[in-house]
Coordinates of C-alpha atoms in Angstrom, one line a residue:
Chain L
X1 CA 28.3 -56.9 -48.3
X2 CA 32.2 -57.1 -49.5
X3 CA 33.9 -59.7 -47.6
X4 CA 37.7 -59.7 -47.3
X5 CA 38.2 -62.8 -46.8
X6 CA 35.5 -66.0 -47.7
X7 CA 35.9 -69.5 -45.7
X8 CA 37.7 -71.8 -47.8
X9 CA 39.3 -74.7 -45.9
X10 CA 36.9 -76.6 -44.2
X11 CA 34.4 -74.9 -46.4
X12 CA 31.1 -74.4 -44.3
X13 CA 28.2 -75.9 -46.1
X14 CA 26.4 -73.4 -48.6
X15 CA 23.8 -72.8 -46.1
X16 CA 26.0 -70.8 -43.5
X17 CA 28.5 -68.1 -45.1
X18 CA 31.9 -67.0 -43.4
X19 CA 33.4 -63.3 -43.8
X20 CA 35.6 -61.1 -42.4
X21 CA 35.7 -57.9 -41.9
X22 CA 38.8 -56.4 -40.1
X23 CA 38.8 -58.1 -37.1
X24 CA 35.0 -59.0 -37.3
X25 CA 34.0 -62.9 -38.3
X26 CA 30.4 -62.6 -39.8
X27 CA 28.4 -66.3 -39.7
X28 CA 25.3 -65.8 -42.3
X29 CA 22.5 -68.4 -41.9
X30 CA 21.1 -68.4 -45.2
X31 CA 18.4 -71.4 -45.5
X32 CA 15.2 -69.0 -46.8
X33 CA 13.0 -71.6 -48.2
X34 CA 13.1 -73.3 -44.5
X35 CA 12.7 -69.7 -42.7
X36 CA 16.4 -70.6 -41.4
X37 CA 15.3 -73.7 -39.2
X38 CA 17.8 -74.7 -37.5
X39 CA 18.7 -78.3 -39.6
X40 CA 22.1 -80.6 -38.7
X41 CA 23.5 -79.1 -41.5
X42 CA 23.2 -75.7 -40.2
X43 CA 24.5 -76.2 -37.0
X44 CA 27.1 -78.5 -38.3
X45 CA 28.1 -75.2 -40.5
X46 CA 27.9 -72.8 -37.9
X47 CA 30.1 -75.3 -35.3
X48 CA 32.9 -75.3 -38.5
X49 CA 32.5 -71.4 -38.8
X50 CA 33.5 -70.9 -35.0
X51 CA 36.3 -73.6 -35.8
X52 CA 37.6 -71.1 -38.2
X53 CA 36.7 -68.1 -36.3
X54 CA 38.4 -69.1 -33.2
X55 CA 41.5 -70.7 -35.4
X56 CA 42.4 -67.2 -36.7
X57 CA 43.9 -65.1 -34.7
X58 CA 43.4 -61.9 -36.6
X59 CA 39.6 -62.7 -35.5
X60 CA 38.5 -61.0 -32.5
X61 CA 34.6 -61.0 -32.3
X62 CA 31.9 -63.0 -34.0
X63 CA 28.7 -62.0 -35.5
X64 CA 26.2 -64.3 -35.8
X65 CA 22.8 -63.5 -37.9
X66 CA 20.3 -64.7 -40.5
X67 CA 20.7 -61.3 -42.1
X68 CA 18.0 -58.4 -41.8
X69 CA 14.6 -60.4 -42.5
X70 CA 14.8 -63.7 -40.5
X71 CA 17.3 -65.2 -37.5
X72 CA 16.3 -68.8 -37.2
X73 CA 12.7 -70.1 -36.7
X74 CA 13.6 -72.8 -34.6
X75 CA 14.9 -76.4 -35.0
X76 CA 13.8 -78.5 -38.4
X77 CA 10.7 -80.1 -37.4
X78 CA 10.7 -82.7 -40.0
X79 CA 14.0 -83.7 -38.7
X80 CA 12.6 -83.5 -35.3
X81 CA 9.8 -85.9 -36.3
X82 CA 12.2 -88.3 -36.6
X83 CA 14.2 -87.9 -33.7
X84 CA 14.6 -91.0 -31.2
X85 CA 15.7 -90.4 -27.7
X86 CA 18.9 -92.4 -28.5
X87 CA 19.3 -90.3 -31.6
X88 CA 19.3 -86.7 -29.3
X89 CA 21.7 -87.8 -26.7
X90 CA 24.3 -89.3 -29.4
X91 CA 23.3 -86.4 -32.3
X92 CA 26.1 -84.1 -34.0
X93 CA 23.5 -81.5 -33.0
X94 CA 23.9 -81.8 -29.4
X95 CA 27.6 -82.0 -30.2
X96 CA 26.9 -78.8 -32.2
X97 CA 25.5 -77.0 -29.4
X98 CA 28.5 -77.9 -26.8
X99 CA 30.7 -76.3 -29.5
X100 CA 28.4 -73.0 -29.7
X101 CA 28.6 -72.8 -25.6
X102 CA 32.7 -73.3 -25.8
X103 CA 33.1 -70.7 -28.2
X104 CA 35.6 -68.6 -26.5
X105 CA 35.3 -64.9 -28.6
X106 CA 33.0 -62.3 -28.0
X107 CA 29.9 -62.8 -29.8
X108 CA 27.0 -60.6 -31.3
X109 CA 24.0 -61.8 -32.8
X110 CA 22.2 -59.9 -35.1
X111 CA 18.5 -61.1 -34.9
X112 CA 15.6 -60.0 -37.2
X113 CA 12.2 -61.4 -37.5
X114 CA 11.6 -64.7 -36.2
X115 CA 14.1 -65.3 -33.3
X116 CA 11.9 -68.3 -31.6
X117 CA 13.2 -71.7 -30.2
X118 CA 16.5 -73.0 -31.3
X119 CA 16.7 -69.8 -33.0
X120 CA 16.3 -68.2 -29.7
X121 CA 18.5 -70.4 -28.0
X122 CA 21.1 -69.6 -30.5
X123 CA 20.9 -65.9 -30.0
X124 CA 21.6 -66.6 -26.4
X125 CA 24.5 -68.5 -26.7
X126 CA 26.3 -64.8 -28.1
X127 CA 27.2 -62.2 -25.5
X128 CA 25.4 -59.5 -26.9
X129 CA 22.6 -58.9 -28.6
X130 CA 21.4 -56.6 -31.5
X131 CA 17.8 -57.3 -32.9
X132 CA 15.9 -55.7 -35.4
X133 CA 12.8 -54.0 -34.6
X134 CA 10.5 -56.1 -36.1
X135 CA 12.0 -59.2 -34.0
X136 CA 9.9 -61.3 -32.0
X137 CA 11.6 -64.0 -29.8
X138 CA 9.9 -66.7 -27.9
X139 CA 10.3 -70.6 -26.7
X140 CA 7.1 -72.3 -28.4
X141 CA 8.5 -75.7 -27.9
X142 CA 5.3 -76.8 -25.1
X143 CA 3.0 -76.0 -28.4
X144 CA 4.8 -79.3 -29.7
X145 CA 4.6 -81.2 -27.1
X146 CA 8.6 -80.4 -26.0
X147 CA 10.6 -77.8 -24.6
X148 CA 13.8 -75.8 -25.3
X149 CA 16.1 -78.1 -24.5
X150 CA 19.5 -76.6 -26.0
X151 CA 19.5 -73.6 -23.0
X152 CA 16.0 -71.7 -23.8
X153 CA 14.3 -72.2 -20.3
X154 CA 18.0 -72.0 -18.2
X155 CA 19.1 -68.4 -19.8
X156 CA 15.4 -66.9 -20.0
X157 CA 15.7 -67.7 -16.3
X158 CA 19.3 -66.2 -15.4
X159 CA 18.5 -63.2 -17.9
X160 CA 14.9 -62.3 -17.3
X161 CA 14.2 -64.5 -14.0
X162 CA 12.3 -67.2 -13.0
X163 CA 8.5 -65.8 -13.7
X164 CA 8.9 -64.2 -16.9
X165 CA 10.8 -67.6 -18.2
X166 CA 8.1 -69.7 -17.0
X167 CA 5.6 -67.5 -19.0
X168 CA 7.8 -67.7 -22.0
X169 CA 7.7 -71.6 -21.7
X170 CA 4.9 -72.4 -20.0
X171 CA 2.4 -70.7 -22.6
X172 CA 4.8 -70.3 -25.8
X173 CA 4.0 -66.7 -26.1
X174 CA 6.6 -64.5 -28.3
X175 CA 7.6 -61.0 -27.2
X176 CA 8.9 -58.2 -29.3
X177 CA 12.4 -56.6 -29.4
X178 CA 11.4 -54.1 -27.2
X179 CA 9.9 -56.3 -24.2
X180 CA 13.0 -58.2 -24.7
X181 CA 15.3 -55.1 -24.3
X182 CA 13.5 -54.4 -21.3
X183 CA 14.0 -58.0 -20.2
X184 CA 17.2 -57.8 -20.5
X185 CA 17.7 -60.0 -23.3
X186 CA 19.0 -57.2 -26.2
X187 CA 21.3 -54.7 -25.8
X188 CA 19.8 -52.4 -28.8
X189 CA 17.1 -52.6 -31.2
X190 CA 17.9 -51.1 -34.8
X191 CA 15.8 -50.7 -37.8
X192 CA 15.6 -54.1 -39.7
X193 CA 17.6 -52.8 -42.4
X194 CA 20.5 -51.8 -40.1
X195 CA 20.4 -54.8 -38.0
X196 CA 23.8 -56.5 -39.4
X197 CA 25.5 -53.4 -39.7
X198 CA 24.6 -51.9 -36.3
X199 CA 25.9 -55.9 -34.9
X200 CA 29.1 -55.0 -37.0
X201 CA 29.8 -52.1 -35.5
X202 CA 29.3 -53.0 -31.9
X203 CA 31.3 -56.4 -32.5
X204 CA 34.2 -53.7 -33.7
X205 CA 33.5 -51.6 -30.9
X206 CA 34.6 -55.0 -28.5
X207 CA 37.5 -55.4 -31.5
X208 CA 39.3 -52.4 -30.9
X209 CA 40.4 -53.5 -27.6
X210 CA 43.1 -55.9 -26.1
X211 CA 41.9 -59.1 -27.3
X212 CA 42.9 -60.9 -24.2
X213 CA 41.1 -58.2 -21.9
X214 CA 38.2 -59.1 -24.1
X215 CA 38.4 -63.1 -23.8
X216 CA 38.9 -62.5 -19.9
X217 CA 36.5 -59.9 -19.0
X218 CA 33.7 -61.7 -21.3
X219 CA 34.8 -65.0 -19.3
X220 CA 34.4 -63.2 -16.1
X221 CA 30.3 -61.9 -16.7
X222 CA 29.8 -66.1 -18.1
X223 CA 31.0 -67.4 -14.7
X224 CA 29.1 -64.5 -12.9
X225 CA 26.0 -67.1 -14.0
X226 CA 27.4 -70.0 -12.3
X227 CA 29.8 -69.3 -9.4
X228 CA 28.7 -67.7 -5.9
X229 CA 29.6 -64.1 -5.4
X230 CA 33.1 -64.5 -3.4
X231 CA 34.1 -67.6 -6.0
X232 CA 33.5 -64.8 -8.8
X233 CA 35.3 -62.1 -7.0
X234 CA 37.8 -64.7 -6.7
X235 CA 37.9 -65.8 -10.4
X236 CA 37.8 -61.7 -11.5
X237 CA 41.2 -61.3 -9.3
X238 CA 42.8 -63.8 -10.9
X239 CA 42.0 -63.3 -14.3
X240 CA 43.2 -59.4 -13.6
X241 CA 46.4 -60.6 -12.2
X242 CA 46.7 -62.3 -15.9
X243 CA 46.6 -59.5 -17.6
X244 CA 49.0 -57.6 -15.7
X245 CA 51.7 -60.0 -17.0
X246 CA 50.6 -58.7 -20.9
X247 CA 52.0 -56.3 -22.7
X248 CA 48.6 -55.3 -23.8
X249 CA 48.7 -54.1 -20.5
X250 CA 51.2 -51.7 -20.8
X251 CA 50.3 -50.5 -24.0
X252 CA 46.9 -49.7 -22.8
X253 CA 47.8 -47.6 -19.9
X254 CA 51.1 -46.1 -21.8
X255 CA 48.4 -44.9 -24.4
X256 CA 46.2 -43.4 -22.2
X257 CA 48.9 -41.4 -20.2
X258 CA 49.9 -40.2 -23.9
X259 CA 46.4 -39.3 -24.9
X260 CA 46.6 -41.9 -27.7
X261 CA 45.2 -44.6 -29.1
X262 CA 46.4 -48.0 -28.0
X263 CA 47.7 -50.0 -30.5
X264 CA 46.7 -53.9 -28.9
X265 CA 48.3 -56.8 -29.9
X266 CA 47.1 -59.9 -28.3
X267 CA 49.8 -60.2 -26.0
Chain N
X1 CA 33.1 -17.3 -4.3
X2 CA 31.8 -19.7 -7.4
X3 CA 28.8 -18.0 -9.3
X4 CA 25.5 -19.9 -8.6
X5 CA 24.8 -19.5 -12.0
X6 CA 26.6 -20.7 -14.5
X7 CA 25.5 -18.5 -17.6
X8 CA 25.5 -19.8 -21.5
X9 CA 24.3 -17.5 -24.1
X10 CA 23.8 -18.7 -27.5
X11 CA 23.4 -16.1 -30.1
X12 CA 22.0 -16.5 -33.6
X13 CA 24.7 -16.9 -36.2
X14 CA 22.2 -16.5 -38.9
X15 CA 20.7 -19.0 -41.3
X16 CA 23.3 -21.6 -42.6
X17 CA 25.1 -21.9 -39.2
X18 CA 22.4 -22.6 -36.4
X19 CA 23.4 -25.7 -33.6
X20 CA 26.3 -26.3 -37.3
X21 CA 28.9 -28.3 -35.7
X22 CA 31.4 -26.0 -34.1
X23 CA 28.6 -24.2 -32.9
X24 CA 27.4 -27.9 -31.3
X25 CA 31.0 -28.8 -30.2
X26 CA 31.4 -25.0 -28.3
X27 CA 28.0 -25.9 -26.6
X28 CA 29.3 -29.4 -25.3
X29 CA 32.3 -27.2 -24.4
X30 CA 30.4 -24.8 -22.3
X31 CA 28.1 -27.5 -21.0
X32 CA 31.2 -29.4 -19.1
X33 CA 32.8 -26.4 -17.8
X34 CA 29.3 -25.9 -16.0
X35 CA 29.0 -29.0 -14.8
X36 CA 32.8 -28.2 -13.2
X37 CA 32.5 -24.9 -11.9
X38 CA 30.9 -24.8 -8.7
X39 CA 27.8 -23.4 -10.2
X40 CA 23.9 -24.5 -9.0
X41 CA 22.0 -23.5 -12.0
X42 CA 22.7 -23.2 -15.3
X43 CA 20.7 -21.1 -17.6
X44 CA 20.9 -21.2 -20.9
X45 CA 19.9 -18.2 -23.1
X46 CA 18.9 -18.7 -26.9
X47 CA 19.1 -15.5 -28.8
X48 CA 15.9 -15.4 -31.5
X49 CA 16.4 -18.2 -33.7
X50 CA 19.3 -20.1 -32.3
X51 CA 17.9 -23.3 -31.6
X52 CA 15.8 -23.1 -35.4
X53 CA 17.8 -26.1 -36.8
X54 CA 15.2 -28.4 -39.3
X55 CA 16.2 -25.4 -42.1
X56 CA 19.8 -26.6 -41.7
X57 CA 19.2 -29.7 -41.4
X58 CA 16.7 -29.4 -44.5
X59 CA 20.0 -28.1 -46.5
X60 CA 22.5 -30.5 -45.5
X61 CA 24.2 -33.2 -47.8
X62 CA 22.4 -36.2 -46.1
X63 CA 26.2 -37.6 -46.5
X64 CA 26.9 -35.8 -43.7
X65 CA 24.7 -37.7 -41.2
X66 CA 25.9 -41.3 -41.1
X67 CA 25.1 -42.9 -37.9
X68 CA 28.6 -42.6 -36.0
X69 CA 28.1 -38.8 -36.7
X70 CA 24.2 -38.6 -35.5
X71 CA 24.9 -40.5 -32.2
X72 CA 28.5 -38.8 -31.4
X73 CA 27.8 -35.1 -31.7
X74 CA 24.3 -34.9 -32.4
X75 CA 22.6 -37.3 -29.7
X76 CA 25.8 -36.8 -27.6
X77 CA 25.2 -33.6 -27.2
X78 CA 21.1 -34.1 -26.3
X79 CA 22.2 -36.5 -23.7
X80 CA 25.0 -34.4 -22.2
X81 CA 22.2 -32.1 -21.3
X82 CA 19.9 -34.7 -19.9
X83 CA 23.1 -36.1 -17.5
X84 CA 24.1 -32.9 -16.2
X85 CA 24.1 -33.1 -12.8
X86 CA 22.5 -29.4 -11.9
X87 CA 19.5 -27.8 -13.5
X88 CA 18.9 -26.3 -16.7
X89 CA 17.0 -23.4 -17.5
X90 CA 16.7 -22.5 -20.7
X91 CA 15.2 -19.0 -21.7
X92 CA 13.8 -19.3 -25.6
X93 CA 12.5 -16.3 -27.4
X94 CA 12.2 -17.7 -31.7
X95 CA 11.9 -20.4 -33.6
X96 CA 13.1 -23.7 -32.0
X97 CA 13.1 -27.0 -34.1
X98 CA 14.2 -29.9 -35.1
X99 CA 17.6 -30.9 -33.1
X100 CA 17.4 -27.0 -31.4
X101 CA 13.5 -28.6 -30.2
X102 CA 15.6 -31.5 -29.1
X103 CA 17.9 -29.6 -26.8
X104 CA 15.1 -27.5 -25.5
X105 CA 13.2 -30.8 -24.2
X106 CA 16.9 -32.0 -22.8
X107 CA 16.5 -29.2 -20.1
X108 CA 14.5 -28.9 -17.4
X109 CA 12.4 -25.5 -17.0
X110 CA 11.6 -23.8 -19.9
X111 CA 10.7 -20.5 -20.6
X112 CA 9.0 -18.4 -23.4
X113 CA 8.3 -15.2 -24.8
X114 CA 5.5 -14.9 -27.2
X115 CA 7.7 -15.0 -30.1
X116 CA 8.8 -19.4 -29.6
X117 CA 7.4 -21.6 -31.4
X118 CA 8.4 -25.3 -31.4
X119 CA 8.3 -28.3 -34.4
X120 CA 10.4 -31.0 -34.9
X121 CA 10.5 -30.0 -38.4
X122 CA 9.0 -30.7 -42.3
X123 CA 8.5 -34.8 -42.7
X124 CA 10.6 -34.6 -45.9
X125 CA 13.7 -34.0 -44.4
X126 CA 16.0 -35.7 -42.1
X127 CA 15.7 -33.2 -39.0
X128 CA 13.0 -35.3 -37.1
X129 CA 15.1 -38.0 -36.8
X130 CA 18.1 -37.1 -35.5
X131 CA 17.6 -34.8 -32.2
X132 CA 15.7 -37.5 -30.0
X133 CA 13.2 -34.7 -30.1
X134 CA 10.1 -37.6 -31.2
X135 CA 10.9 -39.5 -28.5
X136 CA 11.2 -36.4 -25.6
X137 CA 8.4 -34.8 -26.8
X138 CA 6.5 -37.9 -26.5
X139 CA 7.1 -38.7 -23.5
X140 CA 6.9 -35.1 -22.4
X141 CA 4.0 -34.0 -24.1
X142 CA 2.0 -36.7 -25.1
X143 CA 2.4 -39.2 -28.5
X144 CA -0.6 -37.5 -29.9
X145 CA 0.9 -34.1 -30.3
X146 CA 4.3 -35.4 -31.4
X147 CA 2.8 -38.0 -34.0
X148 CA 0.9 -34.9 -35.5
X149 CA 4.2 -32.3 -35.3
X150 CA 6.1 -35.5 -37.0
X151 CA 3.2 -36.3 -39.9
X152 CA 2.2 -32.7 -40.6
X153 CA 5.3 -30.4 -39.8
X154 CA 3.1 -27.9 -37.8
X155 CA 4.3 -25.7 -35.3
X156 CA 3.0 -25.1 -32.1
X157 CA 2.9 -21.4 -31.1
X158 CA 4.0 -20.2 -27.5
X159 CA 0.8 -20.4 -26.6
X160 CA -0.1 -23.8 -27.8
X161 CA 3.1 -24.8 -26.3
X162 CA 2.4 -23.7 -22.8
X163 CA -0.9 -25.1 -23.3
X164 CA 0.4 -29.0 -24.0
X165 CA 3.1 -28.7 -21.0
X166 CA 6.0 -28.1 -23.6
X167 CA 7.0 -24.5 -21.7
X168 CA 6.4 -23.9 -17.9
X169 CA 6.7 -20.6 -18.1
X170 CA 5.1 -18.0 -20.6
X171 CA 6.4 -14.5 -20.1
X172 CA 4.3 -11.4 -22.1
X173 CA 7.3 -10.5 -23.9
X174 CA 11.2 -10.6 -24.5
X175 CA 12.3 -8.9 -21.2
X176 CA 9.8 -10.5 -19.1
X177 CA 10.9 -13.8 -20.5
X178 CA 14.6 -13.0 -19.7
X179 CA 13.3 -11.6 -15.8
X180 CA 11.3 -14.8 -15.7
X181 CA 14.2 -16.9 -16.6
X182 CA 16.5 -15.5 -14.6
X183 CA 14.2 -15.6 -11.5
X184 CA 13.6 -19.1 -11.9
X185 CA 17.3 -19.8 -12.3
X186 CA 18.0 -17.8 -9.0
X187 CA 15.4 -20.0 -7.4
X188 CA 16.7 -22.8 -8.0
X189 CA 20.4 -22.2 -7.4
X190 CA 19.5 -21.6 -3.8
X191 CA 18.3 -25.3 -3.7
X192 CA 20.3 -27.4 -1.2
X193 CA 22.4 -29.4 -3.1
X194 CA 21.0 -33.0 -2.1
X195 CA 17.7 -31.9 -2.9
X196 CA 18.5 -30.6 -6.6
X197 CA 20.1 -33.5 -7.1
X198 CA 17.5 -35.7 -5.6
X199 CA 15.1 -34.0 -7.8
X200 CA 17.2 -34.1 -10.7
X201 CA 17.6 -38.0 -10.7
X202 CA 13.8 -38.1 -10.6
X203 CA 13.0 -36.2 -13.1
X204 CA 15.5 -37.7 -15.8
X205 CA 15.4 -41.2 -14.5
X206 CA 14.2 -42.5 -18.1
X207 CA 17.6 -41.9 -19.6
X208 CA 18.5 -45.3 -20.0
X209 CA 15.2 -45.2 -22.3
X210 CA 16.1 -42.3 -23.8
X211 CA 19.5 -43.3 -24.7
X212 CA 18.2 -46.5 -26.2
X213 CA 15.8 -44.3 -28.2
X214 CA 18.4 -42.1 -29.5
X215 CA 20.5 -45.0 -30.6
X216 CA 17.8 -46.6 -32.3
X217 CA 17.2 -43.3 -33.8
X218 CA 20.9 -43.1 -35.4
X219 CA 20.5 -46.0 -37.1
X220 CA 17.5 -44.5 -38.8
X221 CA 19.8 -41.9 -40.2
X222 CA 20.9 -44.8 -42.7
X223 CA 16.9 -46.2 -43.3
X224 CA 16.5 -42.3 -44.9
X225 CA 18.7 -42.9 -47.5
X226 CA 19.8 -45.7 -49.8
X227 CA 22.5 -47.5 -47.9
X228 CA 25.4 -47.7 -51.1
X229 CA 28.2 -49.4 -48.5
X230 CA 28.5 -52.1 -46.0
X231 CA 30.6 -50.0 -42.9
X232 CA 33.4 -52.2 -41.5
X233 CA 33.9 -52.4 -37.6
X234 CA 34.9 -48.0 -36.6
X235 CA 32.9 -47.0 -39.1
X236 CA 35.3 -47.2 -42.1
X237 CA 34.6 -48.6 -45.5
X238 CA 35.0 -52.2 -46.9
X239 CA 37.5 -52.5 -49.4

């Protein structure tokens, strides 16, 4: 992997990498000996990653990923051992995870082997997902006495519905990329060696287009999961009536009267 | 008054250019004109070994199939025939395999001479994997007979092929083939038009499967061979 560009200010900590490739911001976990468990110090390098991300404007999608063997296994249970109440509520993980959720690009992760409880959670903070085939996904937080408590048992529920979530983390069972494509949690399943690259290209599929339609529309399917049907009709209206004041706007219809391609640039 | 029938012949261009690319882009071609022109039917004619592409695909720099170019005109072109919204019959009469074997499951009535025979193609080569044909002829056929065609190369005969399901129709010979074909297209061109389509949604209402299948598939293009270069976002290289 040739990256044009590393992180340098505000240099992530060596377990999370930052490249870029055209407009495509690539977030490695890389913490093998741990099986990526999600420490503080990961999340802490993945909230800096989005900072930089979102900070750079030639940036226009986000990959997120482990690389092809593992995603994340989960939060560090030693440092969950530890973990007070008090300490939770106040953490700079729960911190971590309000950044992940405000993260305003598109987002792909690309999820291979163990994708289970933070992990999990993690994947489904992105907008799409791309998992290897060998994947396996599931919320075994009850088989330690908790439960996913950074989104796991409020997605399952909006993505795959109320029973299948409460099997999920009622009994901890896993399930493999292809019960979770049929769930509706992934978008496409890719052999393991392809997983990052197939996440790539579909992040530069979203790329290619008017970033600003991009931030909006991607906006519009989040609030589908909170607002009633006529407040997200509502909210859709508006945010078209935005765009019609771009000149993204123009260029994408100018181009497709001229049988071109459109030539977006954020405005 | 619009034919009923919207006719595509596909002759043999010889070894070295079966289902080749302008051969595949003409057929896309064809196919959308059909699905404009009125017609009720379309029957599809492959002349001998037309649809015989696992040689080809046997002989081709493996360079050439990179995943953009296996799901945009090879698996495009399987799935245009699955979504078109009328019925295809498709009249073989030689060797189909490989991405031709792939096509031939895409349609919906097939029909034989003795002469057909059907494999996805040698396990050494690259063929299997990029028609969709393991996946159709799986769920068409059975896994068992399409794990063996993918492990041992065999072909199935006409015969054998009638016998699994793979053909519906077996004629004796070449012109009782193309009588058979063309009957069964007539048939089915006098169809009311609600109830072909009705029928034609439930017969290809695992397309949302299949398309995922074929997109996993293209990315196996890249597992078949060392992968030298990280692809930037369009499918261009890294610098």
């Amino acid at each position: 992997m040739v990256a044009q560009q590393s992180g340098t200010a505000g240099v992530p900590p060596p377990t999370v990498s930052y490249e870029v490739y055209g407009h495509v911001a690539v977030l490695t976990i890389s913490r093998p000996e741990a099986r990526n468990a999600l420490s503080t110090d990961v999340l802490q390098g993945l909230a800096a990653g989005m900072d930089q991300a979102e900070a750079d404007d030639d940036v226009r999608a986000l990959v997120l990923t482990g690389g092809p063997r593992i995603f994340a296994s989960g939060a560090d249970i030693r440092e969950l051992r530890k973990t007070t109440p008090a300490d939770y509520l106040l953490s700079e993980r729960m911190a971590c995870w309000l950044r992940f959720n405000r993260f305003p690009k598109p987002s792909v992760a690309a999820v291979a082997g163990y994708v289970l409880g933070g992990g999990c959670e993690l994947a489904m903070t992105c907008d799409l997902v791309v998992a290897a085939d060998d994947a396996v996904f599931g919320q075994p937080e009850v088989k330690l006495g908790i439960l996913p408590g950074a989104g796991g048992t409020q997605r399952w529920a909006r993505v795959a519905g109320r029973f299948r979530a409460a099997e999920l983390a009622l009994t901890g069972r896993t399930v493999d990329a292809w019960t979770a494509q049929e769930l509706g949690l992934v978008n496409q399943v890719v052999p393991a060696e392809r997983v990052v690259d197939a996440a790539v290209a579909l992040a530069g599929d979203v790329a290619v287009h008017s970033p600003i339609a991009t931030r909006l529309a991607r906006a519009a399917v989040r609030a589908s999961e909170e607002l009633p049907l006529a407040g997200g009709l509502e909210l859709e209206r508006a945010l078209l009536g935005t765009l019609l004041s771009t000149d993204d706007h123009l260029e994408g219809i100018d181009a497709f009267l001229e049988k071109r391609t459109a030539r977006f640039t954020g405005r | 008054m619009e034919a009923p029938i919207a006719r595509i012949d596909l002759t043999d261009p010889g070894p070295g250019h079966r289902l080749a690319e302008p051969v595949r882009l003409d057929l896309r071609e064809r196919l959308r004109q059909a699905s404009r022109s009125g017609a009720r039917c379309v029957l599809l004619t492959v002349e001998a070994d037309a649809f015989d592409h696992a040689p080809e695909a046997a002989r081709l720099d493996s360079e050439q199939f990179t995943q953009p170019v296996v799901a945009g005109q090879v698996h495009a072109l399987v799935l245009q025939l699955v979504a078109l919204p009328l019925p295809v019959v498709v009249r073989l009469d030689g060797a189909v395999s490989g991405l031709g074997l792939g096509l031939a499951l895409a349609t919906d009535v097939r029909v034989a001479g003795p002469a057909a025979s059907f494999a996805l193609g040698p396990p050494d080569s690259a063929a299997a994997l990029l028609s969709g044909a393991s996946w159709l002829l799986s769920w068409g056929v059975g896994t068992a007979v399409a794990t063996r065609l993918t492990w041992t190369g065999d072909a199935l005969d006409a015969l054998a092929a009638e016998q699994v399901g793979l053909i519906a129709r077996l004629a004796i010979d070449a012109s009782e083939s193309e009588r058979a074909a063309e009957d069964l297209a007539a048939e089915l061109a006098e169809l009311p038009v609600a109830t072909a389509s009705a029928l034609k949604r439930l017969t290809v209402r695992d397309r949302v499967q299949l398309a995922a299948a074929l997109d996993y598939e293209s990315w196996l293009a890249g597992v078949a061979r060392p992968v030298e270069h990280m692809t930037s976002p369009a499918g261009q290289e890294a610098p």
